[in-house]
Short mmCIF file of C-alpha atoms in Angstrom, two decimals:
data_model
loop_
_atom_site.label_atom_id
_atom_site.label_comp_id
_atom_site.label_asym_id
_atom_site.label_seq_id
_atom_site.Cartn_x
_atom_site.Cartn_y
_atom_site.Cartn_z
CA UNK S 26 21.82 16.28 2.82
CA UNK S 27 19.36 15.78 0.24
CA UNK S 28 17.16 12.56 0.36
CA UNK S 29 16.58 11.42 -3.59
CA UNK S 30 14.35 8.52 -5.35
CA UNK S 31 14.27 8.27 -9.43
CA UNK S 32 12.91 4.93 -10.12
CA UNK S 33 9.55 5.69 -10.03
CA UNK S 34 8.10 8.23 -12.52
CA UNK S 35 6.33 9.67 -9.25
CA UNK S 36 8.80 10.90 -7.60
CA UNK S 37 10.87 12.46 -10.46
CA UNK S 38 7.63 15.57 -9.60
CA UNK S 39 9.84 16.44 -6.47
CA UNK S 40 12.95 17.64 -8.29
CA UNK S 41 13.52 19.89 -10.98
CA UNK S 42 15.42 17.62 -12.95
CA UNK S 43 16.50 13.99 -12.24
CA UNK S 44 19.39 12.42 -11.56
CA UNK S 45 19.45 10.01 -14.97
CA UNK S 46 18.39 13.60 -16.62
CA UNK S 47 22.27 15.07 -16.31
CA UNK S 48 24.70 14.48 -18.75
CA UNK S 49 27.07 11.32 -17.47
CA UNK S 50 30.20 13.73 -16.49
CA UNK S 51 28.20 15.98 -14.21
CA UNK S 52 26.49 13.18 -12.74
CA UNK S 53 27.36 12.89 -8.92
CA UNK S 54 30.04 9.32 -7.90
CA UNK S 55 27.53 7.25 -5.86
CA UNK S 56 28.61 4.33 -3.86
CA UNK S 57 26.29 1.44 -2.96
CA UNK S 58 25.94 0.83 0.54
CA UNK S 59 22.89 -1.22 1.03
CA UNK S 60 21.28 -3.50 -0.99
CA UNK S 61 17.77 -5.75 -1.08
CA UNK S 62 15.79 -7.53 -3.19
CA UNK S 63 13.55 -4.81 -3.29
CA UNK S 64 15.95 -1.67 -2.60
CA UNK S 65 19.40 -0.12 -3.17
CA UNK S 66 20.64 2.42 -1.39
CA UNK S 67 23.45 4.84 -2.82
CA UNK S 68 25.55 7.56 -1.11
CA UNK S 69 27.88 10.41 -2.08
CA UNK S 70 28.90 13.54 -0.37
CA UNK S 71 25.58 15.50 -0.83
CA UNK S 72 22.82 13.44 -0.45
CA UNK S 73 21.38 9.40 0.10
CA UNK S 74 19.87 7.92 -3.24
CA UNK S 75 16.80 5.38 -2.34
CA UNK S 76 16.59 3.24 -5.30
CA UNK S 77 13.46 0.71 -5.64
CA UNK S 78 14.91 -1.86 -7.43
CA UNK S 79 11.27 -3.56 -8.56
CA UNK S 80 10.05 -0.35 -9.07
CA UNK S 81 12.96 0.41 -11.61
CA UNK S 82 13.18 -3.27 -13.47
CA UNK S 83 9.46 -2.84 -13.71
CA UNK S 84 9.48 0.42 -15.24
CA UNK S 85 12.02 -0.82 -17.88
CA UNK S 86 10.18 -3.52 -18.95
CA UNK S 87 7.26 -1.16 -19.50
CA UNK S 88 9.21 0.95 -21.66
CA UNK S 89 10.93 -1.61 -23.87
CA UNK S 90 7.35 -3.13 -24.65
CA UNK S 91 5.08 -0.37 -26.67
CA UNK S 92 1.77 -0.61 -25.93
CA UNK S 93 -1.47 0.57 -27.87
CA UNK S 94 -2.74 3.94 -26.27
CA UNK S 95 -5.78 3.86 -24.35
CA UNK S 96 -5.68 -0.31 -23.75
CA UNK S 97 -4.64 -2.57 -21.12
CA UNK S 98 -1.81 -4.16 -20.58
CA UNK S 99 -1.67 -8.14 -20.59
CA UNK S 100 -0.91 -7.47 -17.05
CA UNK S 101 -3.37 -4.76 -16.03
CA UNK S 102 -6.59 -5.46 -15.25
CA UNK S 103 -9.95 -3.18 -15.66
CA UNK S 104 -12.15 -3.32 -12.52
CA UNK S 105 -15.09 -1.30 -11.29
CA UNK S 106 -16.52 -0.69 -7.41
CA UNK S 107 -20.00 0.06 -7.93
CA UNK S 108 -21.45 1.56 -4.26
CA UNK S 109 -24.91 2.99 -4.22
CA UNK S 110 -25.19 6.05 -2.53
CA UNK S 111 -26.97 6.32 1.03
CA UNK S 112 -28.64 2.95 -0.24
CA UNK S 113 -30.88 2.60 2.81
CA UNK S 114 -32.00 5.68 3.05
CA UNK S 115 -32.43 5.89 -0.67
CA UNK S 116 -34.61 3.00 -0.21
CA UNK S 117 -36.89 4.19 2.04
CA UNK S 118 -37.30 7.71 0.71
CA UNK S 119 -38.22 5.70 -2.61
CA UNK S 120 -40.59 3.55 -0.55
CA UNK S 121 -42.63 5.91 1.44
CA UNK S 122 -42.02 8.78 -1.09
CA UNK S 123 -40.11 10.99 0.89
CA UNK S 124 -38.29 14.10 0.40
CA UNK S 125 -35.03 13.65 -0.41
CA UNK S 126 -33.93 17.40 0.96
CA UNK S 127 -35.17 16.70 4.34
CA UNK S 128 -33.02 14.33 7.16
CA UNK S 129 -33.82 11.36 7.05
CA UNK S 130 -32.51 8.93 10.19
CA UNK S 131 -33.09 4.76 10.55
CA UNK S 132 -32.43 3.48 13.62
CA UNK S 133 -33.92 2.95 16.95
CA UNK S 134 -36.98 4.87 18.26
CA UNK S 135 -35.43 8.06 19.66
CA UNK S 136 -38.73 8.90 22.34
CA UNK S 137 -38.17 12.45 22.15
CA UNK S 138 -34.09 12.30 22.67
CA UNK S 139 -34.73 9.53 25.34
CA UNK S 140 -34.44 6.61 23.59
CA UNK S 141 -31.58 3.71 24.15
CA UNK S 142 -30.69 2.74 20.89
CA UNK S 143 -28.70 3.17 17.90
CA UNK S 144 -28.77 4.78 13.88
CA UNK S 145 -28.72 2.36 11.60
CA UNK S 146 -28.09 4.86 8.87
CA UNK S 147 -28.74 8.53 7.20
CA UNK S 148 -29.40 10.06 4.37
CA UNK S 149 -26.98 13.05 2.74
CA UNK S 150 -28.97 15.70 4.15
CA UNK S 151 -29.02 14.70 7.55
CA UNK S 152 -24.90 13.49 7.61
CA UNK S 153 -25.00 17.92 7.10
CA UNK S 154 -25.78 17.81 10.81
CA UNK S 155 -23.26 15.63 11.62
CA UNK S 156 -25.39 12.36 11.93
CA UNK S 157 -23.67 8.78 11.32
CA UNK S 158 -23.86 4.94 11.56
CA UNK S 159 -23.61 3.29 15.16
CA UNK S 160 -24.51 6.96 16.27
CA UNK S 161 -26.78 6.86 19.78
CA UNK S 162 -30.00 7.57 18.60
CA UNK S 163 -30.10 9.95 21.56
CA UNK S 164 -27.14 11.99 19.85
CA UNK S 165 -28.82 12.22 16.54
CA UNK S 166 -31.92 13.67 18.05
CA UNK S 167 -29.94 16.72 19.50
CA UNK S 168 -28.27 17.32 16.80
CA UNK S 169 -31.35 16.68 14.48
CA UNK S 170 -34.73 17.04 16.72
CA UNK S 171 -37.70 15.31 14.77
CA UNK S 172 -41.62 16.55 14.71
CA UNK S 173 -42.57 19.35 15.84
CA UNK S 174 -39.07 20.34 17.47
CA UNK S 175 -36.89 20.06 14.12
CA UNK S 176 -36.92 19.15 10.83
CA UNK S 177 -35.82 15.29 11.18
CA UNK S 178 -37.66 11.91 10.42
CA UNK S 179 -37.55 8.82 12.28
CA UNK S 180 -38.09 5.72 10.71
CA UNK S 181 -37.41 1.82 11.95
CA UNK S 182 -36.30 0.62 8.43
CA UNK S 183 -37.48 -2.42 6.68
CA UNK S 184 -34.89 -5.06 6.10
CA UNK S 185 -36.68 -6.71 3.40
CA UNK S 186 -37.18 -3.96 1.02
CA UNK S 187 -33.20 -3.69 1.43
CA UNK S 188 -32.61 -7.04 0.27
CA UNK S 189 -34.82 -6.71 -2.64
CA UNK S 190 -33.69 -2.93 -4.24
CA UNK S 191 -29.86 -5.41 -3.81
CA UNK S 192 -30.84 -8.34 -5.66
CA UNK S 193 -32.13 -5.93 -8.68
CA UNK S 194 -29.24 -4.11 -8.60
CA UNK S 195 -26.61 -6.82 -8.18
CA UNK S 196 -28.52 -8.60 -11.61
CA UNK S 197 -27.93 -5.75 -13.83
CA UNK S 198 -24.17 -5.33 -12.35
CA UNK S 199 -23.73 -9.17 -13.45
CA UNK S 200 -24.08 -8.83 -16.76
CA UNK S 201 -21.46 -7.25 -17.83
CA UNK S 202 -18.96 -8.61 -15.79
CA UNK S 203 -16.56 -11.66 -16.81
CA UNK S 204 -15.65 -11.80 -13.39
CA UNK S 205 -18.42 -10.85 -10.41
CA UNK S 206 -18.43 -9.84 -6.47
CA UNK S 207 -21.03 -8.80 -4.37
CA UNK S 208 -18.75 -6.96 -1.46
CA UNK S 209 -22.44 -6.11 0.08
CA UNK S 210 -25.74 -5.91 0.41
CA UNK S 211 -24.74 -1.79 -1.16
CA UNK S 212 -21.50 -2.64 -3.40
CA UNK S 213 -20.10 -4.65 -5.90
CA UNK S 214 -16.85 -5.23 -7.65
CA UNK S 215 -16.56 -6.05 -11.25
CA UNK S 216 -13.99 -7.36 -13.86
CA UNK S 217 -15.03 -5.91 -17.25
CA UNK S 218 -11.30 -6.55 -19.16
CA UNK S 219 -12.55 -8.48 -21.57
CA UNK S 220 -15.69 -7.25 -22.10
CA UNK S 221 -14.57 -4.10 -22.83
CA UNK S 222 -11.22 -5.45 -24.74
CA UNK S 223 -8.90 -3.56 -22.49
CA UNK S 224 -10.50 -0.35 -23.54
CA UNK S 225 -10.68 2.46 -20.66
CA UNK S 226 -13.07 4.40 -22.42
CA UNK S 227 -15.44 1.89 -23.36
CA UNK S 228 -15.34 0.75 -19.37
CA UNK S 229 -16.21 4.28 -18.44
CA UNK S 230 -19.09 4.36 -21.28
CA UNK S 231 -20.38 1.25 -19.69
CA UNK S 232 -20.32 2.70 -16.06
CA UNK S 233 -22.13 5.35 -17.44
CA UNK S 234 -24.93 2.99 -18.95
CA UNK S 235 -25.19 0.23 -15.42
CA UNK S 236 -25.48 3.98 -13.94
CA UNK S 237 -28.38 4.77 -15.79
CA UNK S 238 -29.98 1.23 -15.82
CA UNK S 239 -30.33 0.84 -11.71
CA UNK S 240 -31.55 4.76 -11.61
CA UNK S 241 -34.28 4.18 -14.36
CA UNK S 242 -34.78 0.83 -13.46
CA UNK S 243 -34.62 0.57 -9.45
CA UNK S 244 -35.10 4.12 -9.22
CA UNK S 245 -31.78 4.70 -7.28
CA UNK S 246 -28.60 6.37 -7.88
CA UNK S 247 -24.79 4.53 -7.88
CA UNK S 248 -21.31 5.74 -8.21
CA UNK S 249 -18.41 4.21 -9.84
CA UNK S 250 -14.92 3.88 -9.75
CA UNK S 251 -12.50 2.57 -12.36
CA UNK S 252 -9.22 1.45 -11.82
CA UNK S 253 -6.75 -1.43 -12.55
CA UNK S 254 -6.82 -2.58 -8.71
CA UNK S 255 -9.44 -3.67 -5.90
CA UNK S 256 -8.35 -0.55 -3.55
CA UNK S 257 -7.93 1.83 -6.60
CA UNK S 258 -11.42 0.89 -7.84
CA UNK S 259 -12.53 1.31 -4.24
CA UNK S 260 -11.31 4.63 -3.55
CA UNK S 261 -12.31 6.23 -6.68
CA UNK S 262 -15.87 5.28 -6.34
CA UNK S 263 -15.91 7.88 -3.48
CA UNK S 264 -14.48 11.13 -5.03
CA UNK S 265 -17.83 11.96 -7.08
CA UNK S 266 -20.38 10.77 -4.90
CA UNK S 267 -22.91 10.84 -5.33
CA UNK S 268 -24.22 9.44 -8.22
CA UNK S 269 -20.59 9.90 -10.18
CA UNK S 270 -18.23 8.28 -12.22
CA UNK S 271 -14.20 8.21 -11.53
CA UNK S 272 -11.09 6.55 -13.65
CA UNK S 273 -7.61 6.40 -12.52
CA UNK S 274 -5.77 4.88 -15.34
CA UNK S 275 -2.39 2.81 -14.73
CA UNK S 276 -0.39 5.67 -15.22
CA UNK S 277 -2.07 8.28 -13.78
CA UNK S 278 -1.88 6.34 -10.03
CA UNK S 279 0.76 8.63 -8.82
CA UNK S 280 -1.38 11.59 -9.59
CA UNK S 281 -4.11 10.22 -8.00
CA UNK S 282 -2.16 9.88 -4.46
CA UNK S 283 -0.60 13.60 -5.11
CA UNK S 284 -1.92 15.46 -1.77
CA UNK S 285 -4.24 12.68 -0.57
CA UNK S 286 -4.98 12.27 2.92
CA UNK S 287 -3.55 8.69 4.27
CA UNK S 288 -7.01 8.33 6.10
CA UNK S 289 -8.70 8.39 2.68
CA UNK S 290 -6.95 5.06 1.85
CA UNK S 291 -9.28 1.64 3.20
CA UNK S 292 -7.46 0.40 5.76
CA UNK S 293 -5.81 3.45 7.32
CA UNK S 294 -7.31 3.97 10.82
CA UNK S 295 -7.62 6.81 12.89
CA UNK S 296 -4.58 5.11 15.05
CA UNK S 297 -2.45 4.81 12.06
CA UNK S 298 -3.00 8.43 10.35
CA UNK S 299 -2.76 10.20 14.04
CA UNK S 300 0.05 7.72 14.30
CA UNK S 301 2.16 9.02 11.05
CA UNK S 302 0.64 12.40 11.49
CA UNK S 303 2.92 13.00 14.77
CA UNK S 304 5.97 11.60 12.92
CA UNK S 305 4.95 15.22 10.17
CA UNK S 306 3.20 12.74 7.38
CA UNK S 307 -0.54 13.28 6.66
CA UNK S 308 -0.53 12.76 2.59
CA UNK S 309 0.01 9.13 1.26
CA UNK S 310 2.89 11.21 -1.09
CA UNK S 311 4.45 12.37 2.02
CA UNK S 312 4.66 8.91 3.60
CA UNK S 313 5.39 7.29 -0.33
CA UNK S 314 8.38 9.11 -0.54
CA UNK S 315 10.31 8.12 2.38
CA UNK S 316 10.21 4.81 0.88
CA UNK S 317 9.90 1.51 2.35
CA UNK S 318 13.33 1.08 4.54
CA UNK S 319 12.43 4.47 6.76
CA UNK S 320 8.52 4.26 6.52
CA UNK S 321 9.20 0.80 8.30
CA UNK S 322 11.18 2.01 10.65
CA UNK S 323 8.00 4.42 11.85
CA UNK S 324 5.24 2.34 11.30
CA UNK S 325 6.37 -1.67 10.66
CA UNK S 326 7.80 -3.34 7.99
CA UNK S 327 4.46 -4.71 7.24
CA UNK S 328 2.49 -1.34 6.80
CA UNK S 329 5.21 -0.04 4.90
CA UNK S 330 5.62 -2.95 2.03
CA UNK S 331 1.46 -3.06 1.67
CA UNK S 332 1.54 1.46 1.09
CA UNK S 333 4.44 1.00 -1.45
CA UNK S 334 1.96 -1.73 -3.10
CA UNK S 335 -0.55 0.35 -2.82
CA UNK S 336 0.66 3.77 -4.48
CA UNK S 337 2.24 1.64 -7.24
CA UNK S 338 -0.47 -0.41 -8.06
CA UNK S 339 0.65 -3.58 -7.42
CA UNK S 340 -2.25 -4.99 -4.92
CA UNK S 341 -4.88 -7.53 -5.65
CA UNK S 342 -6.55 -7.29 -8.82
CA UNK S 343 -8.58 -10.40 -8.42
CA UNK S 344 -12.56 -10.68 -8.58
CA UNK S 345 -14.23 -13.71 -7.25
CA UNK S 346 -17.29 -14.89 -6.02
CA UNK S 347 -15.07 -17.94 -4.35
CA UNK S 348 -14.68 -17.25 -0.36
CA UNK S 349 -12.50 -19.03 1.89
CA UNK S 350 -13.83 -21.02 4.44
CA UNK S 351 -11.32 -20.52 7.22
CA UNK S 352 -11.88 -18.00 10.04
CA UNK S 353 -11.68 -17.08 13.02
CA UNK S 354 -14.49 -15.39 15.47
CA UNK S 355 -15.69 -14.89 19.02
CA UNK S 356 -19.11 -14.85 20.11
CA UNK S 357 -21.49 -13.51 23.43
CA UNK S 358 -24.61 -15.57 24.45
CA UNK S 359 -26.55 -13.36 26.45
CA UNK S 360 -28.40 -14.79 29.77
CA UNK S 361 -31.45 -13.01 29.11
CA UNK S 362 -33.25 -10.64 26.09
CA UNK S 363 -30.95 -7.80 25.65
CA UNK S 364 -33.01 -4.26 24.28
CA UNK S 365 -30.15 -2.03 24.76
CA UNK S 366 -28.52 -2.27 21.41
CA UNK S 367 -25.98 0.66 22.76
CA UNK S 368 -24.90 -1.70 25.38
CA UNK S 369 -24.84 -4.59 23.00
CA UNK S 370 -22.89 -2.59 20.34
CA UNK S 371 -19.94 -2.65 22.91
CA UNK S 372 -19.84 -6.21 23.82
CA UNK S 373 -19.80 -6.72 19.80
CA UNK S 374 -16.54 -4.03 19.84
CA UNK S 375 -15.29 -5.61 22.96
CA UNK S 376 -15.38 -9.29 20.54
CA UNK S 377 -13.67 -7.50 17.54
CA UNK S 378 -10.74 -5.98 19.10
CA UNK S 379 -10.11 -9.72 20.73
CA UNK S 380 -10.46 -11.34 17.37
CA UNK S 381 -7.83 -8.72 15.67
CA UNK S 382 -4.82 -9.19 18.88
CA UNK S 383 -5.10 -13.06 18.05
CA UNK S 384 -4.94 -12.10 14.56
CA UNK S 385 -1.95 -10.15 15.04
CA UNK S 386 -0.34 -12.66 17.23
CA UNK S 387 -1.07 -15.40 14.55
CA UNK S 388 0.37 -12.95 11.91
CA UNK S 389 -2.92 -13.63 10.00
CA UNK S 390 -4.93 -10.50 8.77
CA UNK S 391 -8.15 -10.84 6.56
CA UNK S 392 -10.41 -9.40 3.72
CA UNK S 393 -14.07 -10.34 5.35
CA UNK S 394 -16.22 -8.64 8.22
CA UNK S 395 -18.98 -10.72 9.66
CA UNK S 396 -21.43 -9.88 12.50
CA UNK S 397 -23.80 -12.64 13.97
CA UNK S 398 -27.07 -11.64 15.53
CA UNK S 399 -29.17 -13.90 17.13
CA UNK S 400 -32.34 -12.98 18.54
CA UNK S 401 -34.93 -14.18 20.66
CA UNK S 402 -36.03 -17.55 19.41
CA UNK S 403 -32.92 -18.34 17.98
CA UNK S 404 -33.61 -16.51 14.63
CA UNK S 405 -29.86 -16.48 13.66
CA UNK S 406 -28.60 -13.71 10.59
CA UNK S 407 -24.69 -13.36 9.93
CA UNK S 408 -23.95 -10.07 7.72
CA UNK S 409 -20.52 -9.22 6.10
CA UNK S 410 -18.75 -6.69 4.29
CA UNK S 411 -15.11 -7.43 2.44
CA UNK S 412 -12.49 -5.00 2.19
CA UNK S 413 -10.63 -4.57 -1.16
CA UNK S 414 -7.43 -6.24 0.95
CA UNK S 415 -6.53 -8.60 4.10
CA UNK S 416 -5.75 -6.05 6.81
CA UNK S 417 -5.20 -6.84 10.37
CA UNK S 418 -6.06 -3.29 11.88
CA UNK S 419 -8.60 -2.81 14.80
CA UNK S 420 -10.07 0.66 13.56
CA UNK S 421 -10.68 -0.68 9.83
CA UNK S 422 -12.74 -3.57 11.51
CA UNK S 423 -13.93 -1.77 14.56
CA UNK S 424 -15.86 0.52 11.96
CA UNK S 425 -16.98 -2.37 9.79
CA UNK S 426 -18.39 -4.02 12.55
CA UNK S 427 -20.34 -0.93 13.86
CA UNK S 428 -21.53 -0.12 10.30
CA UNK S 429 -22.54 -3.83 10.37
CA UNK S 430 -24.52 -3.86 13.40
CA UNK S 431 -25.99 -0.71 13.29
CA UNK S 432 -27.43 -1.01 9.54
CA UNK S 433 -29.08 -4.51 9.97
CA UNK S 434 -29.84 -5.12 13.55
CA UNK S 435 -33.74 -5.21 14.11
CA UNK S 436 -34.49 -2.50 16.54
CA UNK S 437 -37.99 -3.81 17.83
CA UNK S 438 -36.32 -7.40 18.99
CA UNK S 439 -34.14 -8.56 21.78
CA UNK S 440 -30.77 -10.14 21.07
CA UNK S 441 -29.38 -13.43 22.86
CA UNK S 442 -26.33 -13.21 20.70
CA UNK S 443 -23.55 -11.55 19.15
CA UNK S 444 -20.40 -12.23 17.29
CA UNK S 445 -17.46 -10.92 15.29
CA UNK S 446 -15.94 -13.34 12.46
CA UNK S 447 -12.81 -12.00 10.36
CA UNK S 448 -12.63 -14.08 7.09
CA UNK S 449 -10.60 -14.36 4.11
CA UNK S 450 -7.73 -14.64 6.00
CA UNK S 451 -4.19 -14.48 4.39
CA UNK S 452 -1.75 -16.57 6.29
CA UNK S 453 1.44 -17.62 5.98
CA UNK S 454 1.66 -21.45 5.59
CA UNK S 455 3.38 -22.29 8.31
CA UNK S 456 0.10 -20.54 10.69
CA UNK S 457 -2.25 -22.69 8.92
CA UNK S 458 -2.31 -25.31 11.12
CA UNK S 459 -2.93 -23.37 13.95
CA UNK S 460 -6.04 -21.97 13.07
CA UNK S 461 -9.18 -22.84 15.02
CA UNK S 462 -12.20 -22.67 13.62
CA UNK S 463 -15.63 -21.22 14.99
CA UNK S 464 -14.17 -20.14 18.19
CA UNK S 465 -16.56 -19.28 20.41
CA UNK S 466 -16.71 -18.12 24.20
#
């Protein structure tokens, strides 16, 4: 029994000709057995039709309104991601005038491969040996030895000329923008519809200029992505890294997913992909085309309605600097000066898996990723990092809060606290009142 889908121009790829392709008396007799809001479901004696009835309505509309080639849509919007590339290490090779060829690691001091401690971060030619974030600094060293055993450098990191390469960058990426969000101290999203009047390639002509601006004028390299969603934009920042430019147009979305791992999508964790993967699906194509019904079935109804949203290109498209003020956290005071920001790193992991179960058990999820360290003396810092859309997944917000801790913690001071926040949060109104705010422990 063949398993077929022609609503969405996507799919049609998987068949050598479509159903609505075949003259009307060959056509097959189907018989509606199941029907939606969303999806229809028709049978006949060789195979089960999936129709996505949004999908299809949506489609029609498109077609009945003729647009001007090469503009937006009232509908559509045109955002960019702008992420600099190995921004901290960029930094500090800038800084002390390094070599850019040779591995570079920030963190904690490594003592010859004895030290307790963490990397903050890397630049490109040391990730070649398999260096990372939240690494033990211990690891990195055998994989990476420094002076006179290898060819790595070890550096502490200075927050402050991080915070002022940002605010340079983040003043040209204003400018442009109607709409403007700093997602980081490293990224930025932008809504350049109307300055570009809808035009696609005048938004990838201006990429190409803010590109050129922050290298000549910071003196570091950024790469781009252009697309008519938050997750789109996103995700096409990262396929020409570095220092590239991307564009996935409305209509080319489908494309875009062809062949694509699932893990290559923000907010796909290593539990979900493994997850799918023993089910036989490892491309977000091979998981689209099941459609929503079966795909919820395998991995929740919830999972499956947010992919469909997300191959069709119907999640947020929204840019705002506006952030809600409603979240929910755990914290860790610490009865004496902790050093050992390994061990510290998994009490803060310990926090963030407890903050996503009551998440899930509220059926909240959120967009916002904040860490809270507090050192000795009570010098108190909160960092964050948004995602492009409320998810309620441990791994997506076990790795921000790693990537979190590890890049700005201060290696040289003791910590007396630490604490996981999850912001943003989408809720359904009915949960609202059950939210507690600044939990703590």
């Amino acid at each position: 029994m063949r398993l077929l889908s022609h609503a969405h121009p996507y799919r049609k790829k998987l068949f050598s000709q479509p159903l609505e392709d075949l003259p009307r008396e060959f056509q097959p007799l189907e018989k509606l057995v199941y029907l939606t809001p969303t999806m229809e479901i028709h049978i006949c004696e060789e195979y089960i039709n999936f129709k996505h009835r949004s999908q299809h309505y949506h489609t029609m509309s498109e077609e009945s309104e003729p647009q001007i080639e090469g503009s937006a849509s009232p509908r559509e919007r045109i955002l960019v991601h702008c992420d600099l590339d190995a921004f901290f290490a960029a930094v500090e090779i800038l800084h002390h005038d390094l070599d850019p060829e040779k591995p570079l690691i920030i963190g904690s001091d490594p003592q010859g491969g004895r030290g307790r401690g963490i990397v903050s971060t890397c630049n490109y030619a040391a990730r070649a040996f398999g260096i990372r974030s939240a690494m033990p600094v211990s690891e990195a060293w055998r994989r990476c030895p420094g002076h006179p055993f290898g060819p790595g450098h070890y550096i502490r990191g200075s927050r402050g000329l991080y915070s002022r390469a940002s605010r340079q960058v983040m003043q040209i990426l204003k400018e442009p923008a109607q709409h403007f969000e700093k997602a980081s101290i490293d990224e930025a999203y932008l809504d350049v519809t109307e300055k570009v009047n809808g035009d696609w390639d005048a938004a990838y002509a201006l990429c190409r200029t803010l590109q050129d601006r922050i290298e000549n004028e910071v003196g570091l390299t950024a790469s781009f992505g252009i697309a008519p969603t938050r997750i789109l934009a996103k995700m096409s920042s990262e396929v020409n890294k570095p220092k590239g430019i991307f564009r996935i147009l409305p209509d080319e979305i489908g494309d875009f997913f062809e062949g694509r791992s699932l893990r290559e999508v923000p907010g796909i964790g290593p539990k979900r992909a493994t997850q799918l993967a023993e089910w036989g699906f490892v491309t977000v194509d091979e998981a689209y085309v099941l459609g929503e019904l079966a795909l919820g079935r395998m991995a929740g109804e919830r999972f499956a309605a947010w992919l469909m949203q997300v191959v069709d290109g119907k999640t947020s498209s929204e840019v705002s600097q506006l952030r809600s003020r409603k979240s929910i956290g755990k914290e860790r005071t610490f009865s004496s000066d902790q050093t050992d920001h390994e061990a510290v790193l998994e009490v803060l992991r310990s926090l963030t898996e407890r903050v996503l179960k009551r998440s899930k058990e509220m059926g909240i999820s959120g967009r916002l990723a904040e860490v809270k360290i507090r050192y000795t003396g009570f010098e108190t810092h909160t960092h964050g990092r948004s995602i492009p859309v409320a998810m309620d997944e441990p791994d997506v917000f076990l790795r921000l809060a790693d990537h979190l801790f590890a890049t700005n913690v201060q290696h040289n001071r003791g910590l007396r606290l630490v604490g996981f926040r999850l912001g943003q949060l989408d809720m359904p109104p009915t949960r609202q009142s059950m939210l507690l705010l600044g939990e703590e422990e």
